[in-house]
Amino acid sequence: MDMSDVLAAMGRPGVVATLSEPSEQAAIAETAAKLAITKPLYLYRQDPSLVRVRPWVRTSPMNVLRELGVATTFYPDGPFSDMARHWAQVRYCGVLTTRTRGVSTLPQLAIGDTSRVVHHHKTAQSEHLGIGFAMVVARAVLNSRHPGFRFQAMDAEVALADGSALGHSVRSAGSSLGRPDYILLGTQLRAGRFHTKIYLLECKGTHGEMSRIRAQLAKASVQLSTLRIDGRTPPGLMVATKLDTAGISCHVFDPPGDEDLLSGAAGEFDDIVTEDPEPFPFPRRHPTYLDADIHRSGEQLSDEEIARRRAEAGWRSEELLRPIRGAADILEVPAERRRWLLQMLARSSAFTSLLYAGDRAGADTYFPAWLRPEPPTSGQLPLEDAVSFPPDFTSIRSSFRLGPDLEFFGISHRMPLPDGRVLVVRRGVEQQLYGLLSEHRLARSFRRARDVVGRWRTRSGRQNLPADVGADGTGILMEVLDR
């Protein structure tokens, strides 16, 4: 297929099926209970609840790939880290296709022919596309549940690494059972007040049967249970994407929790997100059988109440206080550290956006002073306009437009095509928003991002453009040029 045709298809809107069914809810809980017989770590879980979702969520292949690109921004520093970010955007171009849905006006997205894709490549494909589709579905669920809030996603393993947000270690795919994939921070600034909410997100994907999805979501119910704020677990969304040539479907469930993080006067929000956070290691403790009993019951208890229960259990039975073998540590955020957590998550969000735009130096300024890495002296590819690049592949800092009133600044990659033309992939952050982030004007940036995505969505005629703009103000455009 001609690359121009591929890009045109990637810009066309379609839908994915979204399901949250009682029969599957029961099957997931049963699967987790069976796994707990031989793997005690499955005892510390919270069984899923149903989610109110529409039967279809509108999206496009470009929307999915932009979400995937932003979500997988983090790579270890090295000479090819930015190429890896670029590869995340293009490796699945042409993989997604559409299938008609009877008399519906929009087709259903589907996976293309996989008969020649070997098993281990299918595994990587399902994991990566599972992230993109989970982001799309999670945003649809949360936008419906919390109108007026804007949710931004950040890698949870990076945000919580080594007991401190914006830590240095990066989770490789599938390396840890113990943490959720992403944290979603929701903000609302209205009528002189600010409100923030926090959700955890676990993303799964498979080419296999429903039994595989049940096992994946049973595992997710464990991963979403390892962060507590004032003794309460934030709510989680777990989304498993079934990639099928007949049509893609997403199964979504919601272990309940306390989503409110912090609220206050709008001026206070400005102060919170601009302060440089102080060092604070997360208290950690290994879950016990008592913790598992409390957690599965769905009770939301304060730190004081949990301590009282543990004291009572110790008096009654040492068995209840025995650590669960193989379970991940619980990260505890005390009530008085909610402000600190908001500071760190807001910085993680800004870090992600600037890194997506190819600005590693600007992103690094969002590390608190006590975590800030030394500027790299070698190893990172330069990305300056004055640098001479090889003729076959170039990466330069540049700007691009998506219509007359939306300009983005970021990075542009040029790749040669077999027919002599060039594929150009441009990704970045809306220009005014980029300036606000570069100047550490975080509160203004939160307000600006809402305006950016609103203007993108209200402009007709862009529906079939191979481009996308997100709620965080990030954008992507793909083009085929004659050199």
mmCIF file of N, CA and C in Angstrom, residues 222-299:
data_model
loop_
_atom_site.group_PDB
_atom_site.id
_atom_site.type_symbol
_atom_site.label_atom_id
_atom_site.label_comp_id
_atom_site.label_asym_id
_atom_site.label_seq_id
_atom_site.Cartn_x
_atom_site.Cartn_y
_atom_site.Cartn_z
ATOM 1 N N VAL A 222 -4.171 -6.831 41.304
ATOM 2 C CA VAL A 222 -3.072 -6.804 42.278
ATOM 3 C C VAL A 222 -2.234 -5.540 42.083
ATOM 4 N N GLN A 223 -1.905 -5.236 40.837
ATOM 5 C CA GLN A 223 -1.027 -4.107 40.549
ATOM 6 C C GLN A 223 -1.642 -2.768 40.954
ATOM 7 N N LEU A 224 -2.955 -2.669 40.925
ATOM 8 C CA LEU A 224 -3.617 -1.416 41.261
ATOM 9 C C LEU A 224 -3.787 -1.224 42.762
ATOM 10 N N SER A 225 -3.215 -2.102 43.561
ATOM 11 C CA SER A 225 -3.455 -2.086 45.006
ATOM 12 C C SER A 225 -2.237 -1.665 45.822
ATOM 13 N N THR A 226 -1.203 -1.148 45.171
ATOM 14 C CA THR A 226 0.073 -0.972 45.880
ATOM 15 C C THR A 226 0.387 0.472 46.246
ATOM 16 N N LEU A 227 -0.538 1.394 46.040
ATOM 17 C CA LEU A 227 -0.356 2.773 46.476
ATOM 18 C C LEU A 227 -1.532 3.162 47.360
ATOM 19 N N ARG A 228 -1.230 3.741 48.526
ATOM 20 C CA ARG A 228 -2.273 4.184 49.450
ATOM 21 C C ARG A 228 -1.981 5.614 49.885
ATOM 22 N N ILE A 229 -3.040 6.422 49.940
ATOM 23 C CA ILE A 229 -2.944 7.811 50.380
ATOM 24 C C ILE A 229 -3.804 7.956 51.625
ATOM 25 N N ASP A 230 -3.163 8.263 52.746
ATOM 26 C CA ASP A 230 -3.861 8.328 54.033
ATOM 27 C C ASP A 230 -4.634 7.036 54.282
ATOM 28 N N GLY A 231 -4.015 5.898 53.972
ATOM 29 C CA GLY A 231 -4.635 4.610 54.223
ATOM 30 C C GLY A 231 -5.666 4.192 53.204
ATOM 31 N N ARG A 232 -5.937 5.040 52.221
ATOM 32 C CA ARG A 232 -6.972 4.748 51.226
ATOM 33 C C ARG A 232 -6.334 4.512 49.858
ATOM 34 N N THR A 233 -6.867 3.544 49.150
ATOM 35 C CA THR A 233 -6.350 3.235 47.818
ATOM 36 C C THR A 233 -7.047 4.102 46.781
ATOM 37 N N PRO A 234 -6.306 4.790 45.905
ATOM 38 C CA PRO A 234 -6.959 5.529 44.817
ATOM 39 C C PRO A 234 -7.722 4.565 43.914
ATOM 40 N N PRO A 235 -8.770 5.035 43.271
ATOM 41 C CA PRO A 235 -9.485 4.162 42.341
ATOM 42 C C PRO A 235 -8.602 3.810 41.160
ATOM 43 N N GLY A 236 -8.875 2.673 40.561
ATOM 44 C CA GLY A 236 -8.088 2.233 39.420
ATOM 45 C C GLY A 236 -8.978 1.912 38.240
ATOM 46 N N LEU A 237 -8.436 2.082 37.076
ATOM 47 C CA LEU A 237 -9.066 1.590 35.853
ATOM 48 C C LEU A 237 -8.154 0.523 35.270
ATOM 49 N N MET A 238 -8.709 -0.633 34.962
ATOM 50 C CA MET A 238 -7.927 -1.657 34.276
ATOM 51 C C MET A 238 -8.622 -1.963 32.960
ATOM 52 N N VAL A 239 -7.831 -1.841 31.895
ATOM 53 C CA VAL A 239 -8.369 -1.966 30.539
ATOM 54 C C VAL A 239 -7.575 -3.031 29.799
ATOM 55 N N ALA A 240 -8.260 -4.036 29.329
ATOM 56 C CA ALA A 240 -7.640 -5.088 28.520
ATOM 57 C C ALA A 240 -8.185 -4.987 27.098
ATOM 58 N N THR A 241 -7.281 -4.833 26.136
ATOM 59 C CA THR A 241 -7.662 -4.672 24.735
ATOM 60 C C THR A 241 -7.502 -5.989 24.000
ATOM 61 N N LYS A 242 -8.564 -6.411 23.345
ATOM 62 C CA LYS A 242 -8.534 -7.634 22.541
ATOM 63 C C LYS A 242 -8.366 -7.236 21.080
ATOM 64 N N LEU A 243 -7.195 -7.550 20.527
ATOM 65 C CA LEU A 243 -6.877 -7.199 19.148
ATOM 66 C C LEU A 243 -7.361 -8.315 18.233
ATOM 67 N N ASP A 244 -8.274 -7.986 17.352
ATOM 68 C CA ASP A 244 -8.906 -9.005 16.514
ATOM 69 C C ASP A 244 -9.109 -8.435 15.123
ATOM 70 N N THR A 245 -8.944 -9.279 14.131
ATOM 71 C CA THR A 245 -9.152 -8.820 12.756
ATOM 72 C C THR A 245 -10.620 -8.490 12.481
ATOM 73 N N ALA A 246 -11.534 -9.007 13.299
ATOM 74 C CA ALA A 246 -12.956 -8.700 13.131
ATOM 75 C C ALA A 246 -13.348 -7.398 13.822
ATOM 76 N N GLY A 247 -12.479 -6.864 14.681
ATOM 77 C CA GLY A 247 -12.782 -5.633 15.399
ATOM 78 C C GLY A 247 -12.122 -5.628 16.764
ATOM 79 N N ILE A 248 -11.664 -4.463 17.190
ATOM 80 C CA ILE A 248 -10.970 -4.325 18.469
ATOM 81 C C ILE A 248 -11.986 -4.002 19.560
ATOM 82 N N SER A 249 -11.834 -4.686 20.705
ATOM 83 C CA SER A 249 -12.713 -4.433 21.849
ATOM 84 C C SER A 249 -11.869 -4.205 23.093
ATOM 85 N N CYS A 250 -12.359 -3.352 23.988
ATOM 86 C CA CYS A 250 -11.671 -3.032 25.234
ATOM 87 C C CYS A 250 -12.573 -3.387 26.409
ATOM 88 N N HIS A 251 -12.054 -4.207 27.307
ATOM 89 C CA HIS A 251 -12.789 -4.626 28.502
ATOM 90 C C HIS A 251 -12.279 -3.797 29.672
ATOM 91 N N VAL A 252 -13.181 -3.051 30.314
ATOM 92 C CA VAL A 252 -12.768 -2.073 31.309
ATOM 93 C C VAL A 252 -13.515 -2.299 32.623
ATOM 94 N N PHE A 253 -12.753 -2.289 33.715
ATOM 95 C CA PHE A 253 -13.317 -2.444 35.060
ATOM 96 C C PHE A 253 -12.641 -1.438 35.980
ATOM 97 N N ASP A 254 -13.238 -1.266 37.175
ATOM 98 C CA ASP A 254 -12.843 -0.163 38.044
ATOM 99 C C ASP A 254 -12.805 -0.601 39.497
ATOM 100 N N PRO A 255 -11.644 -1.046 39.995
ATOM 101 C CA PRO A 255 -11.557 -1.237 41.437
ATOM 102 C C PRO A 255 -11.795 0.101 42.132
ATOM 103 N N PRO A 256 -12.791 0.208 43.016
ATOM 104 C CA PRO A 256 -13.161 1.512 43.593
ATOM 105 C C PRO A 256 -12.110 2.029 44.551
ATOM 106 N N GLY A 257 -12.216 3.301 44.886
ATOM 107 C CA GLY A 257 -11.296 3.920 45.828
ATOM 108 C C GLY A 257 -11.655 5.376 46.033
ATOM 109 N N ASP A 258 -10.774 6.101 46.694
ATOM 110 C CA ASP A 258 -10.973 7.512 46.994
ATOM 111 C C ASP A 258 -10.166 8.330 46.003
ATOM 112 N N GLU A 259 -10.860 9.005 45.042
ATOM 113 C CA GLU A 259 -10.147 9.680 43.964
ATOM 114 C C GLU A 259 -9.714 11.104 44.302
ATOM 115 N N ASP A 260 -10.282 11.718 45.358
ATOM 116 C CA ASP A 260 -9.962 13.109 45.668
ATOM 117 C C ASP A 260 -8.553 13.214 46.247
ATOM 118 N N LEU A 261 -7.736 14.075 45.645
ATOM 119 C CA LEU A 261 -6.369 14.268 46.114
ATOM 120 C C LEU A 261 -6.260 15.531 46.951
ATOM 121 N N LEU A 262 -6.599 16.700 46.375
ATOM 122 C CA LEU A 262 -6.456 17.962 47.097
ATOM 123 C C LEU A 262 -7.342 19.007 46.437
ATOM 124 N N SER A 263 -7.897 19.913 47.238
ATOM 125 C CA SER A 263 -8.723 21.014 46.750
ATOM 126 C C SER A 263 -8.363 22.273 47.529
ATOM 127 N N GLY A 264 -8.690 23.436 46.950
ATOM 128 C CA GLY A 264 -8.412 24.681 47.640
ATOM 129 C C GLY A 264 -8.650 25.868 46.738
ATOM 130 N N ALA A 265 -8.193 27.033 47.183
ATOM 131 C CA ALA A 265 -8.323 28.251 46.397
ATOM 132 C C ALA A 265 -7.397 28.192 45.194
ATOM 133 N N ALA A 266 -7.831 28.820 44.080
ATOM 134 C CA ALA A 266 -7.048 28.769 42.845
ATOM 135 C C ALA A 266 -5.652 29.338 43.035
ATOM 136 N N GLY A 267 -5.527 30.391 43.820
ATOM 137 C CA GLY A 267 -4.208 30.960 44.079
ATOM 138 C C GLY A 267 -3.289 30.001 44.794
ATOM 139 N N GLU A 268 -3.869 29.179 45.658
ATOM 140 C CA GLU A 268 -3.072 28.181 46.363
ATOM 141 C C GLU A 268 -2.527 27.144 45.383
ATOM 142 N N PHE A 269 -3.308 26.792 44.358
ATOM 143 C CA PHE A 269 -2.838 25.840 43.353
ATOM 144 C C PHE A 269 -1.583 26.376 42.669
ATOM 145 N N ASP A 270 -1.583 27.674 42.334
ATOM 146 C CA ASP A 270 -0.410 28.275 41.706
ATOM 147 C C ASP A 270 0.814 28.127 42.601
ATOM 148 N N ASP A 271 0.632 28.369 43.895
ATOM 149 C CA ASP A 271 1.755 28.257 44.829
ATOM 150 C C ASP A 271 2.256 26.824 44.939
ATOM 151 N N ILE A 272 1.315 25.867 44.998
ATOM 152 C CA ILE A 272 1.689 24.466 45.196
ATOM 153 C C ILE A 272 2.546 23.961 44.046
ATOM 154 N N VAL A 273 2.092 24.189 42.806
ATOM 155 C CA VAL A 273 2.769 23.568 41.668
ATOM 156 C C VAL A 273 4.048 24.294 41.266
ATOM 157 N N THR A 274 4.283 25.507 41.796
ATOM 158 C CA THR A 274 5.521 26.206 41.463
ATOM 159 C C THR A 274 6.601 26.018 42.524
ATOM 160 N N GLU A 275 6.238 25.518 43.699
ATOM 161 C CA GLU A 275 7.231 25.271 44.735
ATOM 162 C C GLU A 275 8.144 24.108 44.345
ATOM 163 N N ASP A 276 9.388 24.186 44.785
ATOM 164 C CA ASP A 276 10.321 23.068 44.589
ATOM 165 C C ASP A 276 10.108 22.077 45.732
ATOM 166 N N PRO A 277 9.621 20.862 45.455
ATOM 167 C CA PRO A 277 9.304 19.927 46.536
ATOM 168 C C PRO A 277 10.537 19.520 47.324
ATOM 169 N N GLU A 278 10.335 19.287 48.589
ATOM 170 C CA GLU A 278 11.417 18.831 49.448
ATOM 171 C C GLU A 278 11.555 17.315 49.347
ATOM 172 N N PRO A 279 12.698 16.769 49.740
ATOM 173 C CA PRO A 279 12.861 15.303 49.704
ATOM 174 C C PRO A 279 11.878 14.622 50.643
ATOM 175 N N PHE A 280 11.328 13.514 50.166
ATOM 176 C CA PHE A 280 10.435 12.724 51.018
ATOM 177 C C PHE A 280 10.387 11.288 50.513
ATOM 178 N N PRO A 281 10.986 10.349 51.225
ATOM 179 C CA PRO A 281 10.891 8.940 50.827
ATOM 180 C C PRO A 281 9.545 8.363 51.245
ATOM 181 N N PHE A 282 8.913 7.663 50.323
ATOM 182 C CA PHE A 282 7.644 7.015 50.663
ATOM 183 C C PHE A 282 7.869 5.978 51.763
ATOM 184 N N PRO A 283 7.093 6.012 52.835
ATOM 185 C CA PRO A 283 7.118 4.866 53.748
ATOM 186 C C PRO A 283 6.615 3.623 53.011
ATOM 187 N N ARG A 284 7.259 2.514 53.228
ATOM 188 C CA ARG A 284 6.875 1.263 52.589
ATOM 189 C C ARG A 284 6.629 0.209 53.659
ATOM 190 N N ARG A 285 5.706 -0.669 53.389
ATOM 191 C CA ARG A 285 5.539 -1.831 54.258
ATOM 192 C C ARG A 285 5.031 -3.000 53.422
ATOM 193 N N HIS A 286 5.385 -4.179 53.872
ATOM 194 C CA HIS A 286 4.980 -5.375 53.143
ATOM 195 C C HIS A 286 3.572 -5.763 53.574
ATOM 196 N N PRO A 287 2.666 -6.041 52.638
ATOM 197 C CA PRO A 287 1.290 -6.386 53.025
ATOM 198 C C PRO A 287 1.225 -7.709 53.780
ATOM 199 N N THR A 288 0.337 -7.740 54.754
ATOM 200 C CA THR A 288 0.098 -8.944 55.542
ATOM 201 C C THR A 288 -1.233 -9.559 55.138
ATOM 202 N N TYR A 289 -1.525 -10.716 55.733
ATOM 203 C CA TYR A 289 -2.822 -11.355 55.455
ATOM 204 C C TYR A 289 -3.970 -10.501 55.984
ATOM 205 N N LEU A 290 -3.740 -9.748 57.066
ATOM 206 C CA LEU A 290 -4.765 -8.820 57.546
ATOM 207 C C LEU A 290 -5.005 -7.713 56.526
ATOM 208 N N ASP A 291 -3.924 -7.157 55.957
ATOM 209 C CA ASP A 291 -4.077 -6.135 54.928
ATOM 210 C C ASP A 291 -4.894 -6.671 53.755
ATOM 211 N N ALA A 292 -4.636 -7.911 53.377
ATOM 212 C CA ALA A 292 -5.372 -8.506 52.258
ATOM 213 C C ALA A 292 -6.860 -8.611 52.581
ATOM 214 N N ASP A 293 -7.190 -9.018 53.799
ATOM 215 C CA ASP A 293 -8.599 -9.128 54.193
ATOM 216 C C ASP A 293 -9.286 -7.769 54.142
ATOM 217 N N ILE A 294 -8.622 -6.746 54.680
ATOM 218 C CA ILE A 294 -9.209 -5.396 54.690
ATOM 219 C C ILE A 294 -9.363 -4.880 53.271
ATOM 220 N N HIS A 295 -8.338 -5.073 52.448
ATOM 221 C CA HIS A 295 -8.353 -4.522 51.103
ATOM 222 C C HIS A 295 -9.437 -5.164 50.251
ATOM 223 N N ARG A 296 -9.572 -6.477 50.337
ATOM 224 C CA ARG A 296 -10.593 -7.143 49.522
ATOM 225 C C ARG A 296 -12.007 -6.792 49.983
ATOM 226 N N SER A 297 -12.148 -6.391 51.240
ATOM 227 C CA SER A 297 -13.478 -6.016 51.728
ATOM 228 C C SER A 297 -13.944 -4.692 51.140
ATOM 229 N N GLY A 298 -12.999 -3.918 50.596
ATOM 230 C CA GLY A 298 -13.355 -2.627 50.022
ATOM 231 C C GLY A 298 -13.418 -1.499 51.033
ATOM 232 N N GLU A 299 -13.093 -1.779 52.307
ATOM 233 C CA GLU A 299 -13.116 -0.732 53.318
ATOM 234 C C GLU A 299 -12.017 0.289 53.047
#
